[in-house]
Coordinates of C-alpha atoms in Angstrom, one line a residue:
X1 CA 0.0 0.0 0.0
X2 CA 1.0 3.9 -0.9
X3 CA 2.8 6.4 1.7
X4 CA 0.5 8.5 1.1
X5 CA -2.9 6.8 1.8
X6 CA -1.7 5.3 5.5
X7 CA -0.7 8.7 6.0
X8 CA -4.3 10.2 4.9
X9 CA -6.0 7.4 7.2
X10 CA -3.8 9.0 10.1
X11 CA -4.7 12.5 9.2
X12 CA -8.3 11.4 9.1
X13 CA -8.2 9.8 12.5
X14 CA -6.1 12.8 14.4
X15 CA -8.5 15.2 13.4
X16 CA -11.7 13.1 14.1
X17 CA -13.0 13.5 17.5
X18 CA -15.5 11.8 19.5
X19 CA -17.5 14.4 20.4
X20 CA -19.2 15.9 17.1
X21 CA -19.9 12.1 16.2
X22 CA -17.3 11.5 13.6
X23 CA -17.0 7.8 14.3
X24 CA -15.8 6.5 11.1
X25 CA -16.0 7.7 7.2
X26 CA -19.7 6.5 7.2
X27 CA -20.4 8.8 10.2
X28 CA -18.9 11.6 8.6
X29 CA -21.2 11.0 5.3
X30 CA -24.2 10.1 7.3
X31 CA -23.7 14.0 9.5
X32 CA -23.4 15.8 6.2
X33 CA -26.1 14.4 4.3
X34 CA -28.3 14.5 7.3
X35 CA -30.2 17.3 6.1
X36 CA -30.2 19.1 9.6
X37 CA -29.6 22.7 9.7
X38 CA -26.9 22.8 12.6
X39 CA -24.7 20.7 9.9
X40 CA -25.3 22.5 7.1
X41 CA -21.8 24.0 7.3
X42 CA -20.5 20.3 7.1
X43 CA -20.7 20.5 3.0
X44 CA -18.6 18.0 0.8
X45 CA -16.0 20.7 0.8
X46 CA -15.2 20.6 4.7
X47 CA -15.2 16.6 4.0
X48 CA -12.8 17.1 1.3
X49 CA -10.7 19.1 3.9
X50 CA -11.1 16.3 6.3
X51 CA -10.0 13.4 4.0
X52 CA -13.2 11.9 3.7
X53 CA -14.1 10.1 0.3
X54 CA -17.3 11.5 -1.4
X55 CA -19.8 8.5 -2.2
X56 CA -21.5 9.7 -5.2
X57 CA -22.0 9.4 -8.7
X58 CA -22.7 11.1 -12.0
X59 CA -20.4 14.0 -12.7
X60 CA -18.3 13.2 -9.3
X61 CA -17.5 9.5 -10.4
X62 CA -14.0 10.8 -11.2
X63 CA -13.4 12.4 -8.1
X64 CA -14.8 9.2 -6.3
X65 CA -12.6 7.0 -7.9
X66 CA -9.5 9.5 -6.7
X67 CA -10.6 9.2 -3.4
X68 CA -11.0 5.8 -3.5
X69 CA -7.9 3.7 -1.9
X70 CA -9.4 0.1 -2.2
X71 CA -11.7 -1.5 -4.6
X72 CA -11.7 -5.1 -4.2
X73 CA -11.6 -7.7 -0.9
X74 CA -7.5 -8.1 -2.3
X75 CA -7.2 -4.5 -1.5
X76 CA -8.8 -4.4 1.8
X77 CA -6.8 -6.7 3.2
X78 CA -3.5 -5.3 1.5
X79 CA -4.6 -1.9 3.2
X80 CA -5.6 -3.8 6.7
X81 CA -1.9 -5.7 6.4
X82 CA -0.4 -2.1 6.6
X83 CA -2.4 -1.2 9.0
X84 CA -1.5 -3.9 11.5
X85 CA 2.3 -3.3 10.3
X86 CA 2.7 -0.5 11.6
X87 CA 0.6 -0.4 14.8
X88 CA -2.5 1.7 13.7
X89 CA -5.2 -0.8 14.3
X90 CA -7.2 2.1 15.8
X91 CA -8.2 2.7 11.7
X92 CA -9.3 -0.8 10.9
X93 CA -13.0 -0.2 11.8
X94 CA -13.0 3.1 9.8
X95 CA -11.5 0.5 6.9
X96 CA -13.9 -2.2 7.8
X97 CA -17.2 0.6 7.2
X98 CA -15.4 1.2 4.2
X99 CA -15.3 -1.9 3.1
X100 CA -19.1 -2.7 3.4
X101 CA -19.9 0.6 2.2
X102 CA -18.1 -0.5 -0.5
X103 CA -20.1 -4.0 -0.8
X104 CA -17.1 -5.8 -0.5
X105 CA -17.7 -9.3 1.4
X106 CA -14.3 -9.8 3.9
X107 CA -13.3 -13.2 4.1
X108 CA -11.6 -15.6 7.1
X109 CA -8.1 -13.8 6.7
X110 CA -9.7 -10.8 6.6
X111 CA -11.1 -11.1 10.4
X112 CA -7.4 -12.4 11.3
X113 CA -6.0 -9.2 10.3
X114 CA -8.5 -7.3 12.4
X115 CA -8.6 -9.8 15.6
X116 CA -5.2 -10.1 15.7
X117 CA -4.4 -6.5 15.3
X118 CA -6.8 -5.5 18.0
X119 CA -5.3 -8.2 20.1
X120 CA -1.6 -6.3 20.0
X121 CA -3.4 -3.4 20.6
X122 CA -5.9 -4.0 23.7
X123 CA -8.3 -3.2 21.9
X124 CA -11.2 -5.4 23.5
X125 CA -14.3 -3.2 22.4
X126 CA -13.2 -3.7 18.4
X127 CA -11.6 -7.3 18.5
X128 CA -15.0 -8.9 20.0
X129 CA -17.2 -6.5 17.7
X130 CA -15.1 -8.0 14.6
X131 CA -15.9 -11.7 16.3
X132 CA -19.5 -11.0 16.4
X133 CA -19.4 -9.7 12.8
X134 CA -17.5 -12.7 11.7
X135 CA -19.7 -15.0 13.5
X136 CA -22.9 -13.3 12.2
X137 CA -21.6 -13.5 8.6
X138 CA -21.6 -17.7 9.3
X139 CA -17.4 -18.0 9.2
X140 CA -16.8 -20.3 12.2
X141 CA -13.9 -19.0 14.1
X142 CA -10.8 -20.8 14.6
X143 CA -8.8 -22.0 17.7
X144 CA -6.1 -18.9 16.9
X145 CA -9.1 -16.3 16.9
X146 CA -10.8 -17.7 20.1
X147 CA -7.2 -17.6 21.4
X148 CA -6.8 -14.1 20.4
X149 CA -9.6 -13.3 22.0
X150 CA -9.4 -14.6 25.3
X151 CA -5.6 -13.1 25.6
X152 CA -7.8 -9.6 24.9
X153 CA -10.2 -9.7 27.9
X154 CA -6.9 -11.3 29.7
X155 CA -5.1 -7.8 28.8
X156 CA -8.2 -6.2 30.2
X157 CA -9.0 -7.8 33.2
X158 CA -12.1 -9.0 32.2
X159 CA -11.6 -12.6 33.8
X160 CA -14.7 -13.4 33.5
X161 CA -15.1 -12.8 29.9
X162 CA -12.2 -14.9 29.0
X163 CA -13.3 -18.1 30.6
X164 CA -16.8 -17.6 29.0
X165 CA -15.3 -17.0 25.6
X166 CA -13.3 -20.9 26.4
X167 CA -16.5 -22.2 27.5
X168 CA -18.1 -21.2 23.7
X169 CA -15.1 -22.8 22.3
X170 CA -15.6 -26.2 23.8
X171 CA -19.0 -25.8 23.2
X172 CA -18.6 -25.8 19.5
X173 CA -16.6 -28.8 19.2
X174 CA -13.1 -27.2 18.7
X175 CA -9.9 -28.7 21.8
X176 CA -8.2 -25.9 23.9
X177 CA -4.1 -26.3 23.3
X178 CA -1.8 -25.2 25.3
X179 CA -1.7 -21.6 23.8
X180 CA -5.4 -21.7 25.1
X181 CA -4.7 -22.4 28.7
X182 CA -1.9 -20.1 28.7
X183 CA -3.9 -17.5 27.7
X184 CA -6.6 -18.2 30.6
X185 CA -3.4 -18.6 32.7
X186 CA -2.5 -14.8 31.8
X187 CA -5.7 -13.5 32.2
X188 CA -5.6 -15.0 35.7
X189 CA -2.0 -13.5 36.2
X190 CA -3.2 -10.1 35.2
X191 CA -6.2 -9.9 38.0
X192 CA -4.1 -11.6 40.5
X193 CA -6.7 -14.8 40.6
X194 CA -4.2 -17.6 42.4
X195 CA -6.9 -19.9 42.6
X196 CA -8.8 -20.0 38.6
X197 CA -4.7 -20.0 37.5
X198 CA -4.4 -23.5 39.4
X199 CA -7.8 -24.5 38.4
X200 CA -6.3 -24.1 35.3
X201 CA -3.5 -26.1 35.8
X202 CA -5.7 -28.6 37.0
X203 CA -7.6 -28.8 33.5
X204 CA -4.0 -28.8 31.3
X205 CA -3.5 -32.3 33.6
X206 CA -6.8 -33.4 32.4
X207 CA -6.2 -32.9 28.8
X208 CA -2.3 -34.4 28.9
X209 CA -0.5 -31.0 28.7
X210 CA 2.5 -29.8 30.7
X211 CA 4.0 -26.6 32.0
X212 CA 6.0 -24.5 29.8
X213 CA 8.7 -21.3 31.3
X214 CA 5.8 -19.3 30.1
X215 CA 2.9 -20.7 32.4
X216 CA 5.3 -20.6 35.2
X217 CA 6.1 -16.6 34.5
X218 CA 2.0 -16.2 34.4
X219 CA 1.7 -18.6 37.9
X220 CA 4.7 -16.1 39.3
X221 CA 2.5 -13.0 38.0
X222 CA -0.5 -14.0 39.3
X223 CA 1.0 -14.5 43.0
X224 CA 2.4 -10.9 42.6
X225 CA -1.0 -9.6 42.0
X226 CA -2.7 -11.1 44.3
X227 CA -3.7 -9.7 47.9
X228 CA -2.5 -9.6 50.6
X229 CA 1.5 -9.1 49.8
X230 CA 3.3 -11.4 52.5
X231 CA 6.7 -13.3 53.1
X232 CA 4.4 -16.4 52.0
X233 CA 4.5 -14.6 48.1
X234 CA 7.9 -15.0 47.8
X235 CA 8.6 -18.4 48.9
X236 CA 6.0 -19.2 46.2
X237 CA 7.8 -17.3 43.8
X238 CA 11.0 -19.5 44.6
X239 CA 8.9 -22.6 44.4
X240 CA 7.8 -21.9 40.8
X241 CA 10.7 -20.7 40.0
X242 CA 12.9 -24.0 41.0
X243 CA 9.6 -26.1 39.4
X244 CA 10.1 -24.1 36.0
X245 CA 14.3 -25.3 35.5
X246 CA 13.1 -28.5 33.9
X247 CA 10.7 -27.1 32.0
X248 CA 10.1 -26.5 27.9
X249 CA 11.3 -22.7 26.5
X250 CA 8.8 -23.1 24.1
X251 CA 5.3 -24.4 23.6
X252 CA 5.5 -27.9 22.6
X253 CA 2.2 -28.9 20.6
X254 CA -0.3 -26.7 19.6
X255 CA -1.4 -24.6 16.1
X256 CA 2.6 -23.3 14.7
X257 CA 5.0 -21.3 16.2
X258 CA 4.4 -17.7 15.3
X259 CA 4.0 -14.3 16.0
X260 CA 0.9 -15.3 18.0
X261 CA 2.9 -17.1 20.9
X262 CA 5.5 -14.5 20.8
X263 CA 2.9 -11.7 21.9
X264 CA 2.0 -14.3 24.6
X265 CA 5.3 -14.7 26.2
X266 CA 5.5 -10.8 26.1
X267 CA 2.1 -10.7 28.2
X268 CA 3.1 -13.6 30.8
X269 CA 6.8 -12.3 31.5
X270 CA 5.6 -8.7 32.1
X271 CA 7.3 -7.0 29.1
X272 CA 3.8 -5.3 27.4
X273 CA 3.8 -5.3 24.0
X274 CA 6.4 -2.9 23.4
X275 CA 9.0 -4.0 20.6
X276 CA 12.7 -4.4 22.5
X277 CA 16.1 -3.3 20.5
X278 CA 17.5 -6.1 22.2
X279 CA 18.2 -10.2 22.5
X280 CA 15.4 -11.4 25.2
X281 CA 16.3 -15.2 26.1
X282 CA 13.1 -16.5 25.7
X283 CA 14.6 -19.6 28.5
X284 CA 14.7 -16.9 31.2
X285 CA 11.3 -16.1 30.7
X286 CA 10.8 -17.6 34.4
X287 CA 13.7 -15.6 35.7
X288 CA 12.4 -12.3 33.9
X289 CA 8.8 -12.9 35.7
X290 CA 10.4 -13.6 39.0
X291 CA 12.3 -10.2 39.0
X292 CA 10.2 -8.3 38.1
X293 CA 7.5 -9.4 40.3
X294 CA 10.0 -9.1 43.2
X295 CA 11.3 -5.6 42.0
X296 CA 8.0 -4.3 41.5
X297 CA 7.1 -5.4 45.4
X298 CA 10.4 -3.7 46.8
X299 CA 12.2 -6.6 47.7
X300 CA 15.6 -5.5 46.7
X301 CA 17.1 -9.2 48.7
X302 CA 14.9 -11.4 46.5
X303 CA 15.9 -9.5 43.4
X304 CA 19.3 -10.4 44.1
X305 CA 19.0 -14.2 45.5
X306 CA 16.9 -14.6 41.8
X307 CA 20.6 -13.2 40.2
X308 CA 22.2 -15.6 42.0
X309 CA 20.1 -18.7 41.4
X310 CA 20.7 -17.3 37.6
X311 CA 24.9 -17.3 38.0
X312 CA 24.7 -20.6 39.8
X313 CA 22.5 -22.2 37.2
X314 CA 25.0 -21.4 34.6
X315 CA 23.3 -18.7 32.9
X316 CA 24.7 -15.7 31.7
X317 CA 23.2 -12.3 33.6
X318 CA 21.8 -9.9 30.4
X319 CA 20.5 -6.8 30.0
X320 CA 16.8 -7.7 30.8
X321 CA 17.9 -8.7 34.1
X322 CA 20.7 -6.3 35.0
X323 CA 17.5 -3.9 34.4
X324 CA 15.5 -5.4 37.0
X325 CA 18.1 -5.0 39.3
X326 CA 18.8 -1.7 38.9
X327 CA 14.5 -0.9 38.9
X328 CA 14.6 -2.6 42.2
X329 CA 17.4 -0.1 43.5
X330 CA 15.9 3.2 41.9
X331 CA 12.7 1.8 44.2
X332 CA 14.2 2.0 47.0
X333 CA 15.9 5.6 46.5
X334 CA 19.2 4.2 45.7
X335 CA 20.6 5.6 43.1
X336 CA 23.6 5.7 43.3
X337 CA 23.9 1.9 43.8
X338 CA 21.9 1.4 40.4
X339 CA 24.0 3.6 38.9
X340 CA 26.7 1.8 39.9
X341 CA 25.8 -1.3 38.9
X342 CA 25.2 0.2 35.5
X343 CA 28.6 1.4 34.8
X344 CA 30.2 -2.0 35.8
X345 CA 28.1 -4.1 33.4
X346 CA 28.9 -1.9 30.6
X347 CA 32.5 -2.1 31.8
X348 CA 32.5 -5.6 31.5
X349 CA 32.0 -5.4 28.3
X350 CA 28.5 -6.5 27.5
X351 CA 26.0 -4.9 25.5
X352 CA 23.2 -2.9 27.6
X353 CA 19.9 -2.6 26.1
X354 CA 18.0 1.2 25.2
X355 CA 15.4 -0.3 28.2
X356 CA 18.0 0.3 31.0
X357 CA 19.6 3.3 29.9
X358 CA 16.3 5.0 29.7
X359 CA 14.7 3.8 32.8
X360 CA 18.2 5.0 34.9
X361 CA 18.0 8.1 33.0
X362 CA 14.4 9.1 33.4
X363 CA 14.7 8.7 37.2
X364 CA 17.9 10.6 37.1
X365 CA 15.5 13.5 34.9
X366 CA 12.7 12.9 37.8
X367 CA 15.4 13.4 41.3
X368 CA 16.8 16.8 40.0
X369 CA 19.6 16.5 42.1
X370 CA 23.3 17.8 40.8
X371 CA 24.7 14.6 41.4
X372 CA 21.6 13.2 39.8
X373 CA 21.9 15.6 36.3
X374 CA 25.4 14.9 36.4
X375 CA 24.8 10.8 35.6
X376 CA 22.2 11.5 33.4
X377 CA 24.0 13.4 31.5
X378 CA 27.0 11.2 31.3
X379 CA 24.3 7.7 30.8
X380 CA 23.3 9.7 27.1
X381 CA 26.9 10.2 26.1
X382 CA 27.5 6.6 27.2
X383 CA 24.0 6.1 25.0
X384 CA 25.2 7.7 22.1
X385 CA 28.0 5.9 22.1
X386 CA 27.0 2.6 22.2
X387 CA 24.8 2.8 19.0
X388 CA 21.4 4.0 20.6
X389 CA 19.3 7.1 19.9
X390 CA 16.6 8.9 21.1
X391 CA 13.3 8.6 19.5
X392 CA 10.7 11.8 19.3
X393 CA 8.8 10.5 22.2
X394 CA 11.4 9.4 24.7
X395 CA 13.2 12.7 23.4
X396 CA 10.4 14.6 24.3
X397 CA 9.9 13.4 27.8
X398 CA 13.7 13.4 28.8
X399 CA 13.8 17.1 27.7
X400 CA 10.6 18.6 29.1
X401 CA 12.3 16.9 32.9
X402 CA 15.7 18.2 32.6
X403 CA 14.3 21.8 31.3
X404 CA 12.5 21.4 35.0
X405 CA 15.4 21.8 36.7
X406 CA 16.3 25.2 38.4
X407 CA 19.4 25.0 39.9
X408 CA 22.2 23.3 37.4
X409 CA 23.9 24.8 34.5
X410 CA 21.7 23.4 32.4
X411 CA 23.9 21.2 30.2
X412 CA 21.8 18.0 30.6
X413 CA 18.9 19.6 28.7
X414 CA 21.0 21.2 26.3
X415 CA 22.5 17.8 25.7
X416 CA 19.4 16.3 24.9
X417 CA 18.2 19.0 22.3
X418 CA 21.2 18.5 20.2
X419 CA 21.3 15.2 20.4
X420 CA 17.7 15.4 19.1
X421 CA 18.8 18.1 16.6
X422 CA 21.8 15.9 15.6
X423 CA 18.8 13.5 14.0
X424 CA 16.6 15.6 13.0
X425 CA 14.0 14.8 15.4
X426 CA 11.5 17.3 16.8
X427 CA 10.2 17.3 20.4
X428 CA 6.6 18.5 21.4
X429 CA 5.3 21.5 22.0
X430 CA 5.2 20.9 25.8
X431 CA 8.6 20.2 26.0
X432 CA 9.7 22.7 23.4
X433 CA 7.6 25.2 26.0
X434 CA 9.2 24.0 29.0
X435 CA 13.1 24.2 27.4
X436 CA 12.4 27.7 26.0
X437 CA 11.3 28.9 29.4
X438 CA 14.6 27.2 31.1
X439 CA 16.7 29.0 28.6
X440 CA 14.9 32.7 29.0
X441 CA 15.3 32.2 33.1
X442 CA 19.2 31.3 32.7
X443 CA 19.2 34.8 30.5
X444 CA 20.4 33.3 27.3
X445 CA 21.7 36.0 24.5
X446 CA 18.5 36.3 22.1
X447 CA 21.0 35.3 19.0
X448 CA 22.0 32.1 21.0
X449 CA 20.8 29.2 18.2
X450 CA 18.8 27.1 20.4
X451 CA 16.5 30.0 21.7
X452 CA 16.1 31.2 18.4
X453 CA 15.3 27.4 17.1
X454 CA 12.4 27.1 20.0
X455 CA 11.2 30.5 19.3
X456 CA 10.7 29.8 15.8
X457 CA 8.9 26.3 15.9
X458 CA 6.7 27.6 18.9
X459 CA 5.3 31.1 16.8
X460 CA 5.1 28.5 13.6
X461 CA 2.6 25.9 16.0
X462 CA 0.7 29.4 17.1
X463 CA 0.2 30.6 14.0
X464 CA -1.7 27.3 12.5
X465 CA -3.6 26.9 15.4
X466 CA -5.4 30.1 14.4
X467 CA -6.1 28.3 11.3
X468 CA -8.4 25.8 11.8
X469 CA -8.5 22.7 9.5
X470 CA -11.9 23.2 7.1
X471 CA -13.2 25.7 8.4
X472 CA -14.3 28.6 6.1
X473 CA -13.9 31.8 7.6
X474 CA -13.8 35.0 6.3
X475 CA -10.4 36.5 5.5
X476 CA -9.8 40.0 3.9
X477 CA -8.2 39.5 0.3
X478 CA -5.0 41.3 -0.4
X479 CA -4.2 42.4 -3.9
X480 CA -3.2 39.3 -6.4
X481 CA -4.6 36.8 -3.4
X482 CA -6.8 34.0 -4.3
X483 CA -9.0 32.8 -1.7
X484 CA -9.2 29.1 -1.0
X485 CA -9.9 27.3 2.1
X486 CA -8.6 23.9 3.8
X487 CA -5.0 22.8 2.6
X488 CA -4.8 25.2 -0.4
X489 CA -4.8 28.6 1.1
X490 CA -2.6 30.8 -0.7
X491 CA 0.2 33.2 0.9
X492 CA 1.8 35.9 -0.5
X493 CA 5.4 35.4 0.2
X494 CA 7.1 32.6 1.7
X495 CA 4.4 29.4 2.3
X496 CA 4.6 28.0 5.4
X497 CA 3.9 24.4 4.7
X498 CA 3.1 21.9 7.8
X499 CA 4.9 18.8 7.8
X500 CA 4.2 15.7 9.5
X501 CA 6.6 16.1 12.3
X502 CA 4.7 19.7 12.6
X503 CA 1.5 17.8 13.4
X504 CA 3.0 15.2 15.6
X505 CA 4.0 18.2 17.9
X506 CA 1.2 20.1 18.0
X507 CA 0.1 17.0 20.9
X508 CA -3.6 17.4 19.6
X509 CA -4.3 20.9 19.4
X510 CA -5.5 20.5 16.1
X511 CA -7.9 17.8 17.1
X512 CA -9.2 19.9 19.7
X513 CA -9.6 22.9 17.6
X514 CA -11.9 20.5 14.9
X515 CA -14.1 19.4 17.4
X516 CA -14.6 23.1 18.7
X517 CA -15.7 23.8 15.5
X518 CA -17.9 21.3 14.7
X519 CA -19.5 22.3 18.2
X520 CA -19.8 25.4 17.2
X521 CA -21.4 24.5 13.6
X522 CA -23.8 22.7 15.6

């Protein structure tokens, strides 16, 4: 699929809002063809402005075929693919209207796209609607989509749900596998129910299936959620996790390894679904759950008995876990022992991962202390030289809490935004606000490049939030000025184009400022 038409899908949804009623493209059509007075100012030309596709015929058959990114089931599903790719699921029902607006019948691997992309997503709301739909078109679902979906209401902590959803599995002929239980088991590991999770276990006895390092990370998750928090916990914790040595990495039998099972093992050890830059030893997954769950209940002396079970079972301490220890110490309020143990693995040699140097230097950012800016600031050289960069949002944060800080010389901050401007990259408008004001109290020269840089991108945000996207308003004409509205208004002069970094910082002012004026239409 084209640049250009994930890119118009985006635009479509950052400008939609919830409140006027824009729901989907159908919405949008259905509030300007209403007939009601209040929307008469919602023409085809405000649409047009909006990126919505005009469904008409006649002497606008041309223009509909412009609009018109997708035309056969092919298509869809080539558009839906992209989609999912790149983490914009929040756009497949919008595609999905389309798509019956359209009259174009989606088939079984159509509803995988969606489920599946829901399911990386949390989206619970939109992946059971698309079940329903798929089940009320007559496509039975399979044991990967009843999967999908019981990890979904796991990831919401809708218990409940899940185990209702298995029960209509069974009910329809089709066997749970051992991805099934382990998505009850996860479920039951996210809302802290000890009991269901060995009820569980109870019922992978009955149907001849054994323990993998995953179910063991959910049963460790599910003790660390559950209430009361007492020195009973963590002898559990050791039991499961000297249980889980003889265990299977991976699940054994089942429907394919695939990206499926990989999600799974993110949810049960802990890690989200956020993509890592580095190796994650799948083996460990037991170890990883048993840290963290022990971190994240402040017991620093368990965290460390788990690192040496880990060197006396002969594996190798990594990243993942070195980051562990070190969230463990920053709980506590010692920083300067995480930081210390920070600079001696990278001392050692071994390759840190862009997790740990941002959760050390985010608390460093957060406890404004010199000692404190000093490390952070010395953590992103350290960064920058092992190969990893700052992204626009991580960027973002980690400047708008170093411009916080009063009493330093300010390097830290000024570190980040040229690090950021080394690549190009640029922050949002809160932080961009934030930095600006830290430079104007330290009485910085008005010719000094950064101030000048901030100034310039925050009177360029002002000035297009007094233009708001569609709407027609009147604006005196100046001599040899053509009057247009939406995207082609003409300047005299220098045009001021937005690009897309330009709308990622705006932080949804320009969503805000549609829906104002659609209120205000109505």
């Amino acid at each position: 699929m084209r640049r250009a038409v994930v890119q118009r899908l985006a635009r479509v949804a950052t400008y939609r809002g919830p409140s006027h009623g824009l729901g989907s493209f159908a919405a949008t059509e259905e509030l300007a063809t209403s007939g009601s007075p209040a929307c008469a100012a919602f023409h085809r030309d405000d649409q047009a402005a909006f990126g919505v596709r005009c469904y008409s015929t006649g002497q606008n058959a041309a223009v509909h075929a412009m609009r018109n990114y997708a035309n056969s089931i092919y298509e869809y599903n080539k558009v839906l693919d992209e989609l999912n790719y790149s983490k914009r699921s929040y756009l497949m029902r919008d595609v999905y209207e389309d798509m019956q607006l359209d009259g174009v019948r989606p088939i079984r691997n159509t509803f995988h796209t969606l489920i599946t992309g829901c399911m990386k997503s949390q989206r619970l709301q939109d992946a059971v609607y698309f079940f329903d739909e798929m089940k009320a078109m007559g496509l039975q679902p399979d044991i990967v989509l009843y999967n999908c979906i019981i990890s979904t209401c796991g990831q919401a902590n809708q218990i409940e749900r899940a185990f209702q959803v298995a029960a209509e599995m069974e009910a329809t002929g089709i066997k749970p596998t051992d991805r099934t239980f382990l998505a009850l088991l996860n479920a039951c590991g996210t809302a802290g129910r000890v009991e269901e999770a060995y009820g569980v276990v109870q019922r992978m006895a009955a149907y001849g299936l054994t323990l993998n390092s995953s179910c063991y990370a959910a049963l460790i998750q599910a003790h660390k959620n559950s209430r009361p928090i007492n020195q009973t916990t963590f002898q559990k914790i050791f039991e499961l996790l000297e249980k889980s040595k003889g265990a299977d990495a991976v699940a054994g039998d089942g429907e394919g390894r695939d990206d499926f099972e990989e999600e799974l093992a993110n949810l049960v050890t802990g890690g989200g679904l956020q993509p890592t830059r580095s190796y994650v030893n799948r083996r460990l997954n037991v170890y990883y759950s048993a840290l963290r769950a022990c971190g994240a209940l402040g017991n620093i002396e368990a965290v460390e008995r788990i690192i040496e079970m880990l060197k006396n079972d002969k594996h190798q301490v990594d990243a993942t876990c070195i980051a562990e220890l070190v969230k463990a110490y920053i709980g506590r309020g010692q920083m300067e022992k995480a930081v210390q143990v920070m600079n001696e693995y990278i001392d050692s040699g071994k390759n840190p991962s862009l997790s740990l140097f941002v959760t050390l230097i985010e608390r460093c950012l957060q406890q404004r202390t010199p000692a404190n800016m000093a490390a952070a600031r010395k953590l992103l050289d350290r960064m920058d030289e092992k190969g990893f960069f700052l992204n626009t949002a991580i960027g973002s944060n980690f400047l708008f809490l170093a411009s916080l800080d009063m009493v330093g010389d300010f390097s830290t901050a000024n570190t980040i935004w040229d690090m950021m401007h080394k690549r190009n990259l640029r922050p949002s408008i809160k932080s961009i606000t934030s930095y600006s004001n830290g430079l104007h109290s330290r009485k910085v020269p008005e010719d000094d490049p950064r101030l000048a840089a901030t100034k310039d991108i925050i009177a360029r945000v002002q000035k297009r939030n007094n233009w708001v996207h569609g709407a027609q308003t009147e604006i005196p004409k100046e001599d040899g000025q053509e009057q247009e509205y939406g995207d082609n208004v003409q300047h005299s002069g220098e045009v001021d184009v937005p690009t897309e970094q330009d709308h990622i910082a705006v932080d949804g002012d320009a969503e805000e400022q549609s829906r104002e004026h659609v209120a205000a239409a109505t």
